[in-house]
Short mmCIF file of C-alpha atoms in Angstrom, two decimals:
data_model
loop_
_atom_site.label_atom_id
_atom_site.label_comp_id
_atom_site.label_asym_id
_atom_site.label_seq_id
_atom_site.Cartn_x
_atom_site.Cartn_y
_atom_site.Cartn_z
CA UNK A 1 35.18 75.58 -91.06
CA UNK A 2 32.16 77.69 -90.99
CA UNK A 3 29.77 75.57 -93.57
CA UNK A 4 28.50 79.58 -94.47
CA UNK A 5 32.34 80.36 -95.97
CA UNK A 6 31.86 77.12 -98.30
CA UNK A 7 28.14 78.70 -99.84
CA UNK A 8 28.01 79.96 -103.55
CA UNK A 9 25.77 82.66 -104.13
CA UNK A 10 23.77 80.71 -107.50
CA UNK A 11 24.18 77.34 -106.82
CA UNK A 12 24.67 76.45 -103.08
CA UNK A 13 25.14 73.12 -103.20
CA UNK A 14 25.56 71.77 -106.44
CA UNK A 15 28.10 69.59 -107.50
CA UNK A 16 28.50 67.53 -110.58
CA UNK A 17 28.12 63.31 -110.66
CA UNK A 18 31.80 61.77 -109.07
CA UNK A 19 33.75 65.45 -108.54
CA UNK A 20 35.23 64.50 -105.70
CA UNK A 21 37.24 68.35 -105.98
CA UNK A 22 37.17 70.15 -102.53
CA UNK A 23 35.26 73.93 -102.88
CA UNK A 24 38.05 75.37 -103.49
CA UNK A 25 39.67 73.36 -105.88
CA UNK A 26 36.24 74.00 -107.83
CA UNK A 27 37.42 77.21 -107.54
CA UNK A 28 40.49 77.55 -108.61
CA UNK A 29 39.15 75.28 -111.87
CA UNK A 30 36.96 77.84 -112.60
CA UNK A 31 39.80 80.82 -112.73
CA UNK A 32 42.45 79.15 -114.28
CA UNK A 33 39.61 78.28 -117.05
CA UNK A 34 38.60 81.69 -117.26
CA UNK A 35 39.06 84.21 -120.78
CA UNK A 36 40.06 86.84 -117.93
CA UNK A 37 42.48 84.75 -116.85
CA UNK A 38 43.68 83.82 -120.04
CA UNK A 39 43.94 87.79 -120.96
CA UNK A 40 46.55 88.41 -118.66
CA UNK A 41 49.28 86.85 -120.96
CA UNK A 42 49.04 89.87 -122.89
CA UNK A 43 48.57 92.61 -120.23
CA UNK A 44 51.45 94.66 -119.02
CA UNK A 45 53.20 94.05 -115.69
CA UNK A 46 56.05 96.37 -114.88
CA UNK A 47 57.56 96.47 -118.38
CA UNK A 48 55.18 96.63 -121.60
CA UNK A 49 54.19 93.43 -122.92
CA UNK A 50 55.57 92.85 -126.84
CA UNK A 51 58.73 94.53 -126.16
CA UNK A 52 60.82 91.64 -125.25
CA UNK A 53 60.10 87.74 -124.59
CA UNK A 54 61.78 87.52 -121.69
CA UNK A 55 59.70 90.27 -119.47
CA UNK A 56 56.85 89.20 -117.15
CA UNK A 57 53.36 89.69 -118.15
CA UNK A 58 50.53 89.95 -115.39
CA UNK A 59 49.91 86.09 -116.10
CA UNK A 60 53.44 84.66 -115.11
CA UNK A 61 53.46 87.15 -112.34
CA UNK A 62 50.12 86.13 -110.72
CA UNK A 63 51.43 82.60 -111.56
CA UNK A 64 54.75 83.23 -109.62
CA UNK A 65 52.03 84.64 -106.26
CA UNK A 66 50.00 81.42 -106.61
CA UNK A 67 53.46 79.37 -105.87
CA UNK A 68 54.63 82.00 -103.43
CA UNK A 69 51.06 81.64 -102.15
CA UNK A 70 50.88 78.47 -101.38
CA UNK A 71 54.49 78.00 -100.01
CA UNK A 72 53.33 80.67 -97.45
CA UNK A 73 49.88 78.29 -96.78
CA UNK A 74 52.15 75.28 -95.95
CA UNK A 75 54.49 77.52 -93.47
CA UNK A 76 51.84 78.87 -91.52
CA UNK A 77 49.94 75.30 -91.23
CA UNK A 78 53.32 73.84 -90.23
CA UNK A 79 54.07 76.68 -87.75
CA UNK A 80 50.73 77.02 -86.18
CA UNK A 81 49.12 73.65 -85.79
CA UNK A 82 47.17 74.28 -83.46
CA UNK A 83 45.46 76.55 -85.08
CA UNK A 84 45.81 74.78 -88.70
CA UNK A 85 42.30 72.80 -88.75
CA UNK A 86 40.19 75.89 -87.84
CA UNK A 87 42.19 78.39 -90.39
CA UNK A 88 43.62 76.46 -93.59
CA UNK A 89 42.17 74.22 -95.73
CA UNK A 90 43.85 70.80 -96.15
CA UNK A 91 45.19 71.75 -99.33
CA UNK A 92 46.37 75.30 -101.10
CA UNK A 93 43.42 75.36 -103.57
CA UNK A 94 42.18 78.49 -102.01
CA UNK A 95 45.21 80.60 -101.91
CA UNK A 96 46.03 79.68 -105.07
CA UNK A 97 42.79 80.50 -106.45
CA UNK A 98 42.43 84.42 -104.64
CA UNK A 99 46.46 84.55 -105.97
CA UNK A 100 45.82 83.42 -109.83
CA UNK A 101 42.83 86.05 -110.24
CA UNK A 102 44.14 89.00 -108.11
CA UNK A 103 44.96 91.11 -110.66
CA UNK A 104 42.13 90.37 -113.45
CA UNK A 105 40.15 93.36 -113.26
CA UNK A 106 43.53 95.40 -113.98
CA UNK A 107 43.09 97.55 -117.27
CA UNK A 108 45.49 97.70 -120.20
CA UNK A 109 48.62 99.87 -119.79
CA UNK A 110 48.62 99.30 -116.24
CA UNK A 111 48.30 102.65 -113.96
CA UNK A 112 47.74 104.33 -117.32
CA UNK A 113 44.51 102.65 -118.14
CA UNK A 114 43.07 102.49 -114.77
CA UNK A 115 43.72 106.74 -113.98
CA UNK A 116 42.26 106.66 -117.59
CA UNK A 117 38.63 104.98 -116.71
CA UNK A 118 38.66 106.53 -112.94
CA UNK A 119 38.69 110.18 -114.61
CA UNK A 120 36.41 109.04 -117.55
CA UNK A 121 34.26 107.24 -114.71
CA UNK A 122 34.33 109.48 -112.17
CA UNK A 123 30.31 111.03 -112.50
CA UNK A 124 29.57 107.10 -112.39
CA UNK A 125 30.97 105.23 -109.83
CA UNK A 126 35.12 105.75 -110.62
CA UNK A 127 36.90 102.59 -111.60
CA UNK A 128 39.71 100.37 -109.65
CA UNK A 129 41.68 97.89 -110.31
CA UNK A 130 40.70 95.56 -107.21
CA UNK A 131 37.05 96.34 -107.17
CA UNK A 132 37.12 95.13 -111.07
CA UNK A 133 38.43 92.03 -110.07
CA UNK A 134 35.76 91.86 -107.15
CA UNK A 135 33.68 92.28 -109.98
CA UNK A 136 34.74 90.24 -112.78
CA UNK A 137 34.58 86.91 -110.31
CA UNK A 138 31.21 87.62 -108.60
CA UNK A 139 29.59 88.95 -111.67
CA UNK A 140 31.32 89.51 -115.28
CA UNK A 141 33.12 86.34 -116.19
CA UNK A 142 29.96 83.93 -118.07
CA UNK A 143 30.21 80.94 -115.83
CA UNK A 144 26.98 81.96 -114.55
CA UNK A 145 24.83 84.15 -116.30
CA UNK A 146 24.65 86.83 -113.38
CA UNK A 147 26.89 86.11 -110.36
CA UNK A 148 30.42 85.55 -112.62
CA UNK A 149 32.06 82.74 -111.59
CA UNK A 150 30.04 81.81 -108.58
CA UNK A 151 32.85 81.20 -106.36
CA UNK A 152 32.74 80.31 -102.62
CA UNK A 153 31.67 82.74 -99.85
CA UNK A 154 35.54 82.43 -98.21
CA UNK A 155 37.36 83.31 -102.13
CA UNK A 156 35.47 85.70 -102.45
CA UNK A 157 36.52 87.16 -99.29
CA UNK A 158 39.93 87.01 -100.73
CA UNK A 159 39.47 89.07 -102.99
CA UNK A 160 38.36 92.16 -100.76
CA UNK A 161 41.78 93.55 -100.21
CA UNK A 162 39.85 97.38 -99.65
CA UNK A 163 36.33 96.17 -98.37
CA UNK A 164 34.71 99.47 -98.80
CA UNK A 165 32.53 101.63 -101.74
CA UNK A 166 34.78 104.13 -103.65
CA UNK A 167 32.43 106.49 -102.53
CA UNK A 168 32.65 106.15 -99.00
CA UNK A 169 36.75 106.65 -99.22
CA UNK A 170 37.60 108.95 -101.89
CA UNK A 171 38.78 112.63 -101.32
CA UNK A 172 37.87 115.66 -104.10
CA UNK A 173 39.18 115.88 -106.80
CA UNK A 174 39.98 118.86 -108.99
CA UNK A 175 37.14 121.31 -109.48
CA UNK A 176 38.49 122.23 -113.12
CA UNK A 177 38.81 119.58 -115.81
CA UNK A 178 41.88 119.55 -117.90
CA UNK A 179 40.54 121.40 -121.54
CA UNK A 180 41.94 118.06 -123.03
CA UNK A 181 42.79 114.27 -122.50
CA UNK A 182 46.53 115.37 -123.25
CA UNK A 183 46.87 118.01 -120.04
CA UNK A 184 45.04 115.07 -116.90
CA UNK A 185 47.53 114.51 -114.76
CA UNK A 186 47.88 110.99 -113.24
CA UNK A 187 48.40 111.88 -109.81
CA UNK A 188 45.33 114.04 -109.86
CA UNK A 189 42.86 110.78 -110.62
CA UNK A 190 44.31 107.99 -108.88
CA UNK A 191 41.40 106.49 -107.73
CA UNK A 192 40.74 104.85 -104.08
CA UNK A 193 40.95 101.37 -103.64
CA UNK A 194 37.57 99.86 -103.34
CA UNK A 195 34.23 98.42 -104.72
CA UNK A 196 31.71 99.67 -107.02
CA UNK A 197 28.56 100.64 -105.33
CA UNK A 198 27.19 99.22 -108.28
CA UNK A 199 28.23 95.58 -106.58
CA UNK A 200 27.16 96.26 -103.24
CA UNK A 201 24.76 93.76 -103.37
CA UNK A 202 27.69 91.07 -103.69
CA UNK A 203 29.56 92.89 -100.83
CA UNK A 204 26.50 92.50 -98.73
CA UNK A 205 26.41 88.67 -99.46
CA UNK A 206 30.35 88.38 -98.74
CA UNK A 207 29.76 89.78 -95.57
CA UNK A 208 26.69 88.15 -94.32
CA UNK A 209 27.98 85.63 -92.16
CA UNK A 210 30.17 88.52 -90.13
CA UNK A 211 28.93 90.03 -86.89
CA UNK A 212 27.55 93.85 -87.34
CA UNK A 213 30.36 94.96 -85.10
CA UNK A 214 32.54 92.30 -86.79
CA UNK A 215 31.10 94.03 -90.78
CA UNK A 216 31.54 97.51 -88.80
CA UNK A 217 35.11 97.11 -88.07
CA UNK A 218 36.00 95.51 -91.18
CA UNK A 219 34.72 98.15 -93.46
CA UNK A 220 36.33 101.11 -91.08
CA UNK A 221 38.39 103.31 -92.86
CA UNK A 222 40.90 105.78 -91.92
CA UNK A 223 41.68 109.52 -93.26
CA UNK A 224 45.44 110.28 -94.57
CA UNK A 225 46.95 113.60 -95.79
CA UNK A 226 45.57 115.19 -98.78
CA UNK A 227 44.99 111.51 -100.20
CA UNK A 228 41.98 108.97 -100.25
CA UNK A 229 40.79 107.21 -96.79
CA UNK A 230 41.98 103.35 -96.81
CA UNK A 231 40.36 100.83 -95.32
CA UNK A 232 42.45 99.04 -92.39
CA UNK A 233 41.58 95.37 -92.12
CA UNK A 234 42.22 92.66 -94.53
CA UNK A 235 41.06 88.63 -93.90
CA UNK A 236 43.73 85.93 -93.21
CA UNK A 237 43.20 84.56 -96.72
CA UNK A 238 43.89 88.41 -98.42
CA UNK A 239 46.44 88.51 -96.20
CA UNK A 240 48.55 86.01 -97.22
CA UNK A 241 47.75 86.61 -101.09
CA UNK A 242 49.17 90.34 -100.65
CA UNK A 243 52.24 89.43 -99.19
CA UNK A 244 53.00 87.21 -101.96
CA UNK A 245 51.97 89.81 -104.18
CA UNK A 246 54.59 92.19 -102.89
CA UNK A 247 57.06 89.04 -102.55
CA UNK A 248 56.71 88.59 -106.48
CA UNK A 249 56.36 92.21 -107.38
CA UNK A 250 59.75 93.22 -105.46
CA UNK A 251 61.77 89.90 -105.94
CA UNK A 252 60.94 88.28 -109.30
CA UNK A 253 60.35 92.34 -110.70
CA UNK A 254 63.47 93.16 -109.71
CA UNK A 255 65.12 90.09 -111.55
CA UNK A 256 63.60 91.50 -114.94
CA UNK A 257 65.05 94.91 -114.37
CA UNK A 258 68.55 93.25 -113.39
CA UNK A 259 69.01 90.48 -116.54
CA UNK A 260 67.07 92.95 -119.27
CA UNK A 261 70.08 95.62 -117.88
CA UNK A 262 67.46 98.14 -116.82
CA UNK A 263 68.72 98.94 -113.57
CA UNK A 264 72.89 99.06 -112.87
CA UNK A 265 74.66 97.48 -110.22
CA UNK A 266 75.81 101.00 -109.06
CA UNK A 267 72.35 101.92 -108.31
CA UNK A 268 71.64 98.42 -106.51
CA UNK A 269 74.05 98.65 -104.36
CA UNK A 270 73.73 102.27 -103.21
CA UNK A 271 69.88 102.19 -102.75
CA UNK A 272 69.37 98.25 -101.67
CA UNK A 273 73.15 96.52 -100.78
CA UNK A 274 74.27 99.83 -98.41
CA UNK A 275 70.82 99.81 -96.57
CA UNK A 276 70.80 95.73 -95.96
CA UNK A 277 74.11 95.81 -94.61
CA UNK A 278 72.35 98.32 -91.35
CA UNK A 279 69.40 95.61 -91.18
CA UNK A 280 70.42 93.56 -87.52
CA UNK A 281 68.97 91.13 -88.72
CA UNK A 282 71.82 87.67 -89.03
CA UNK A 283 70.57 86.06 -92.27
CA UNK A 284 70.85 89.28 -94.21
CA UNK A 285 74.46 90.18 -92.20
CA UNK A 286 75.38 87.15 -93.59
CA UNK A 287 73.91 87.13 -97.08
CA UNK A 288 73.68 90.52 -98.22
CA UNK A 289 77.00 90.70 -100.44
CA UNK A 290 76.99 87.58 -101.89
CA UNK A 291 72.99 88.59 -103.12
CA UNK A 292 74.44 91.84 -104.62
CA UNK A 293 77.57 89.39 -106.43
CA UNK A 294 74.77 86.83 -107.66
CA UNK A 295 72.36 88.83 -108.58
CA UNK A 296 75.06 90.74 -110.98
CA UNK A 297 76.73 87.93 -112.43
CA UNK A 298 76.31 86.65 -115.94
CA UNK A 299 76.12 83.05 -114.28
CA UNK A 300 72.21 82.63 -114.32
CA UNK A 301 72.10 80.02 -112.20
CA UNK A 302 73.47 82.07 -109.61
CA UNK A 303 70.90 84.67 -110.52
CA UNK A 304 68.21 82.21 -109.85
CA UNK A 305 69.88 80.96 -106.63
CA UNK A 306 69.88 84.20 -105.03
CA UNK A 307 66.32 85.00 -106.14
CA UNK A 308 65.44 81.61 -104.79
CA UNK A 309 67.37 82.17 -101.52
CA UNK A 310 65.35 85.81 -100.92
CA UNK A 311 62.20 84.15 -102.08
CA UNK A 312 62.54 81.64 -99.27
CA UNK A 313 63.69 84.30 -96.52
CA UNK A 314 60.53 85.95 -96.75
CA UNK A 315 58.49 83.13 -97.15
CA UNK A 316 59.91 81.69 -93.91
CA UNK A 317 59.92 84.72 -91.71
CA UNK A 318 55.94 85.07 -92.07
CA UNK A 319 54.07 84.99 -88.89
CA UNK A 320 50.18 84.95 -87.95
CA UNK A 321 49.33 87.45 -86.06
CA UNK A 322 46.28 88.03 -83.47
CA UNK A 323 44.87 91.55 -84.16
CA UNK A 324 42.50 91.08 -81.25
CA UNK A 325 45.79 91.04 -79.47
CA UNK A 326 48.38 93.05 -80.97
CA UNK A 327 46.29 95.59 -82.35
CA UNK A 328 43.32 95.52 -79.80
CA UNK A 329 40.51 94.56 -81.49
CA UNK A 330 37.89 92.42 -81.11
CA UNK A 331 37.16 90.41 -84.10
CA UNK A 332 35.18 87.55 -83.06
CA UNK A 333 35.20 85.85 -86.82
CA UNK A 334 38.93 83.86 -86.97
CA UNK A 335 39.35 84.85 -90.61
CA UNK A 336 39.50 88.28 -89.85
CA UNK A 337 40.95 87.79 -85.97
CA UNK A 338 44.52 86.55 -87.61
CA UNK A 339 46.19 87.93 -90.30
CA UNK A 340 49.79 86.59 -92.19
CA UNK A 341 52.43 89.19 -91.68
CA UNK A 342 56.17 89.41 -91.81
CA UNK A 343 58.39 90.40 -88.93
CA UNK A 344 60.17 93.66 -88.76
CA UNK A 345 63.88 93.12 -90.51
CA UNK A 346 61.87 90.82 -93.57
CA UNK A 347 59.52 93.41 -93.51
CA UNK A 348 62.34 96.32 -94.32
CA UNK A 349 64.14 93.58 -96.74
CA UNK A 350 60.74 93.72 -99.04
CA UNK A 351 60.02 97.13 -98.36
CA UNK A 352 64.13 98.39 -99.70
CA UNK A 353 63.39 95.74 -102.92
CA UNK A 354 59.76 97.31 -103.45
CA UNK A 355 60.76 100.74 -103.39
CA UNK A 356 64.03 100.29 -105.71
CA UNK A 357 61.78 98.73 -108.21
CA UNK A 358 59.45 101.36 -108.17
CA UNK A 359 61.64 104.14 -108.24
CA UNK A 360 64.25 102.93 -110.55
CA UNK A 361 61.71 100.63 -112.97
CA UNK A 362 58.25 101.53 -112.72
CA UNK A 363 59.32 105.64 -112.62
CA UNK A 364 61.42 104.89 -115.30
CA UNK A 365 60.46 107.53 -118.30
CA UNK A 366 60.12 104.88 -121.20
CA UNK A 367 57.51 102.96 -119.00
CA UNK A 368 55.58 106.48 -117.66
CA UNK A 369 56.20 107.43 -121.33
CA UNK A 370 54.14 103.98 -122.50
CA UNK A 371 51.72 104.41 -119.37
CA UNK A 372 50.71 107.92 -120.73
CA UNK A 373 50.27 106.85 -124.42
CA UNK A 374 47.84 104.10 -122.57
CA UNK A 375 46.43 107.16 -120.81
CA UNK A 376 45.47 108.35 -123.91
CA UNK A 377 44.41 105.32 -126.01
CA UNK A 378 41.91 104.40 -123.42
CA UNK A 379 40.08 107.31 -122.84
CA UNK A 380 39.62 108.64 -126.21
CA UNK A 381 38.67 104.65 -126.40
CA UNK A 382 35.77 105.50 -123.94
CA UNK A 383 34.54 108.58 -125.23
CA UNK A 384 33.91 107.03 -128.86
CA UNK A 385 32.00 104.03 -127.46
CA UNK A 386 29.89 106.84 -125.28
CA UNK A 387 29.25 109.18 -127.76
CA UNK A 388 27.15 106.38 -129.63
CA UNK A 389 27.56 102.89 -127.97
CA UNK A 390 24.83 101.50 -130.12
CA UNK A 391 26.19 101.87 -133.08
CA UNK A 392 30.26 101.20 -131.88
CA UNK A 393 29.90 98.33 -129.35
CA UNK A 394 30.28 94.75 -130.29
CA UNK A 395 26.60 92.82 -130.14
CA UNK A 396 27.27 91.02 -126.64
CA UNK A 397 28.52 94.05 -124.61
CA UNK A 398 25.84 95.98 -126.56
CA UNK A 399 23.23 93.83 -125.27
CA UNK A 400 24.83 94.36 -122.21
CA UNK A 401 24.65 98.14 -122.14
CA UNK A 402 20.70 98.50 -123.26
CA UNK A 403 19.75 95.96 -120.73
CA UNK A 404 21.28 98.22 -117.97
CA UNK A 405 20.64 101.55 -119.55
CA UNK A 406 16.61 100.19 -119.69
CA UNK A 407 16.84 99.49 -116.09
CA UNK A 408 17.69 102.69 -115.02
CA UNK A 409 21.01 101.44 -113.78
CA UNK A 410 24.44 102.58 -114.55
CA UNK A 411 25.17 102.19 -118.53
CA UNK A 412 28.62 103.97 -118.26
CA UNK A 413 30.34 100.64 -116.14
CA UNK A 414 29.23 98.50 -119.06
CA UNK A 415 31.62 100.60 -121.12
CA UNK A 416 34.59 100.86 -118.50
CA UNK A 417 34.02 96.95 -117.82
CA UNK A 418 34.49 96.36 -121.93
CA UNK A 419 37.41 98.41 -121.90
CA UNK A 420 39.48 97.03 -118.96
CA UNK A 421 39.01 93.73 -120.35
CA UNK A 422 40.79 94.72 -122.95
CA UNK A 423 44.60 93.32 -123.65
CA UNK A 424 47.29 96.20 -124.46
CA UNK A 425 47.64 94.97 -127.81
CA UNK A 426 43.85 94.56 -128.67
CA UNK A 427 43.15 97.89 -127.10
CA UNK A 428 45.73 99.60 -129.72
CA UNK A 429 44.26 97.80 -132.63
CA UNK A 430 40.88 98.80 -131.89
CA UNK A 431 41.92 102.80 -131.37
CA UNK A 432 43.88 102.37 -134.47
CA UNK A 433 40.67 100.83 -136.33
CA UNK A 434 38.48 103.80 -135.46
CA UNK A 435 41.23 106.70 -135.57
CA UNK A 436 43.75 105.67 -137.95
CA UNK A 437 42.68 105.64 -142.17
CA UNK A 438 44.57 102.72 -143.28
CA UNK A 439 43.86 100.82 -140.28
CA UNK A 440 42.45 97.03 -141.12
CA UNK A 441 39.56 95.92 -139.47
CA UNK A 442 39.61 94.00 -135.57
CA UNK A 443 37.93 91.03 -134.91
CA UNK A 444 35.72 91.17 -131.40
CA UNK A 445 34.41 87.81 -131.32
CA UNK A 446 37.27 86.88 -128.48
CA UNK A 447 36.27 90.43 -126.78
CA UNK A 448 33.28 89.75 -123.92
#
C-alpha cells in the first residue's frame, strides 16, 4: 500500500511504546472511543428514538454496517486474490472504522434537523449530513486539538462519499423566504451532498497523493433535473461502506417496520413479494415466498433466518468492478480505479427493499409529523444561540465561536456544528429550557 494512504495529518508517525495495532485499527480505536460516537445511541434512525426499545437508533444501525462491512471486505479478498494485497488490508479495521462513523455528523430528528441547519445555514456555507461527518473526524472530535481525530490519509478517504464543496454543486433555491419557520418546506432546502468550503483545507490534504487528472475526475460532478449536481466517483473503501449502508438501511429497517407492525403483509407482498417473483434471477425464484412467509410469522427465529438469508445474498453477489474498464476512465490511483458493486438482479432486490421502506416507513405521517416538529425545534434552536451567542452558548463552544468570529472566519458553523451534535432528546430539553416557563434547567457539561 501506498505508505502516503497510511499518513495522519498531526502526527505522521507517532505511535505509542508496544502498540503493536495496525493504522487502522488505531483508527477504528479512536471512533468507537469517540462522544460522537457514543451520541448516536440516542439519535433517530428511521423511527424516533424513546418511542419504543426495540427500534434501531443510528448506533446499532452503523453497528449492523460495520458487520455487514466487513463481511463484504472478506468476500472481495477471497474473490479477488489477486488483487487482495494491493487493495485490502489484512484485516477489516478500516471498513469497520469508515462504517462505525458514517453517519456522525447526522443532526437530531434526522432529515428534519439537517433541512433545518441547511436553510438556517444557507448565507454561510449550508450544512450536510456527510460533510459534518467529514468534519467531525478531521477536525471537531478533541483527540487532537485541531485536526479531530487525526485519522489516516486512506479513512479519511472513506469518508468522502460526495468529494466536492456544497458550493460547487448546489442549484438555487427559492428567491422568497417563507414569512415563518412554520411555512419552509423540506423539499425546498434539501441541501447537496458535499463538504464545507470551510474544510477545504482537509479535502486538499485527502487528496494530495491523487494525480491532477486523477483529483479532476474525482471531484467531477454531473447536472440532474431541477435538483443539485452529484458528484460521480466514490473510492473502493466508500464503496463498500455505502453498500452496506443501503444493505442495513433496506434489510435490518425493514425488519423494524415488520415486528413493530408498521408495515402489513398486504402491502409487502404487493410492492416487494409480486415484483421479486419477475426478478430472473434463481436464488430469489427460489426464495422469494418462503422470505414473504418468514418474514410474517410470529416465529422470530424465522424472522431472523430470513433476514440473515437476504443479508448474505447481497453480501455474496458483490463484485469489484474496473471503472477504467467498464465505465472508461482512466484512474491511475487503484483506490479509485475499482469500486465494490452489486450485480444487476441483487441490485433490484435492494433497490424493491429500499424503496418499500422509504415509501411505506420513512413517508409515513407520524415520522414526517416528528421530522417537522424537529424542523422546528432546531431552527428556532439556531436563531436564539445567533441572536446573542455570547450570552446563550455553553463556555467551550463559546470559546469556540469568538476564536473564529476574531479571525474573520465563519462564526455561524460553530453554531450549526453545536447543534447537530446534539441528541434528539437533549435538543428538546434545551428548546424547552429557553421557551417553555416551567422548564428545569439542562446540564451542558456532556455537550462539546
Amino acid at each position: 500500500m501506498n505508505e502516503n494512504w497510511l499518513q495522519r495529518k498531526f502526527s505522521p508517525n507517532s505511535t505509542r511504546i508496544q502498540d503493536h495495532r495496525s493504522p487502522f485499527q488505531r483508527d477504528r480505536a479512536r471512533i468507537l472511543h469517540s462522544a460522537a460516537f457514543r451520541r448516536l445511541q440516542a439519535k433517530t434512525q428511521v423511527m424516533g428514538v424513546g418511542v419504543s426499545d426495540f427500534y434501531r437508533t443510528r448506533l446499532t444501525h452503523s453497528l449492523e454496517a460495520a458487520q455487514i462491512g466487513s463481511g463484504i471486505s472478506a468476500q472481495l479478498r477471497n474473490k479477488y486474490s489477486e488483487l487482495a494485497e494491493k487493495l485490502f488490508p489484512n484485516d477489516d479495521a478500516l471498513i469497520e472504522a469508515i462504517c462505525l462513523a458514517h453517519d456522525i455528523g447526522h443532526p437530531p430528528f434526522g432529515h428534519g434537523g439537517e433541512v433545518a441547519l441547511n436553510f438556517m445555514m444557507h448565507k454561510d456555507g449550508g450544512f450536510e449530513g456527510n460533510g459534518q461527518t467529514f468534519r467531525i473526524v478531521s477536525k471537531l472530535e478533541p483527540y487532537t486539538e485541531s485536526y479531530g481525530m487525526d485519522l489516516t490519509r486512506r479513512t479519511l478517504l472513506g469518508f468522502l462519499k460526495y468529494p466536492q464543496t456544497l458550493q460547487h454543486l448546489q442549484s438555487s433555491y427559492p428567491l422568497t423566504l417563507p414569512n415563518n419557520y412554520r411555512q419552509l418546506k423540506a423539499s425546498d432546502w434539501h441541501p447537496p451532498k458535499g463538504i464545507y468550503e470551510d474544510d477545504l483545507d482537509m479535502l486538499y490534504w485527502v487528496l494530495e497523493p491523487l494525480s491532477y487528472s486523477d483529483r479532476e475526475r474525482f471531484q467531477s460532478s454531473i447536472a440532474r433535473d431541477n435538483d443539485h449536481r452529484k458528484t460521480q466517483f466514490k473510492s473502493l473503501d466508500c464503496s463498500m461502506m455505502e453498500l452496506a449502508d443501503d444493505i442495513a438501511y433496506g434489510v435490518h429497517d425493514l425488519e423494524d417496520a415488520i415486528v413493530t407492525g408498521v408495515v402489513s403483509r398486504h402491502l409487502f407482498e404487493e410492492y416487494v413479494t409480486k415484483p421479486l417473483a419477475e426478478i430472473d434471477d434463481a436464488w430469489v425464484q427460489d426464495h422469494y415466498q418462503a422470505l414473504t412467509e418468514k418474514l410474517f410469522s410470529q416465529q422470530h427465529h424465522l424472522q431472523k433466518d430470513a433476514i440473515g438469508s437476504l443479508v448474505n445474498y447481497l453480501i455474496t453477489s458483490i463484485a469489484l468492478v474496473d471503472l477504467n474498464t467498464t465505465q472508461g476512465t482512466d484512474f491511475s490511483e487503484d483506490l479509485l480505479r475499482y469500486n465494490a458493486k452489486l450485480s444487476a438482479a441483487p441490485a433490484t432486490v435492494l433497490g424493491l427493499l429500499k424503496d418499500f421502506v422509504y415509501r411505506f416507513v420513512i413517508k409515513q405521517t407520524d415520522i414526517q409529523r416528528l421530522e417537522y416538529k424537529g424542523q422546528q425545534i432546531v431552527m428556532e434552536l439556531f436563531e436564539a444561540f445567533a441572536s446573542d451567542p455570547e450570552r446563550l452558548l455553553p463556555e467551550s463552544t463559546r470559546r469556540r465561536w469568538q476564536k473564529v468570529a476574531d479571525d474573520g472566519q465563519n462564526p455561524n458553523r460553530v453554531i450549526a456544528d453545536y447543534l447537530s451534535g446534539m441528541t434528539d432528546e437533549f435538543a428538546t430539553r434545551v428548546y424547552n429550557n429557553l421557551f417553555i416557563a416551567n422548564a428545569s434547567g439542562v446540564n451542558e457539561k456532556h455537550c462539546v
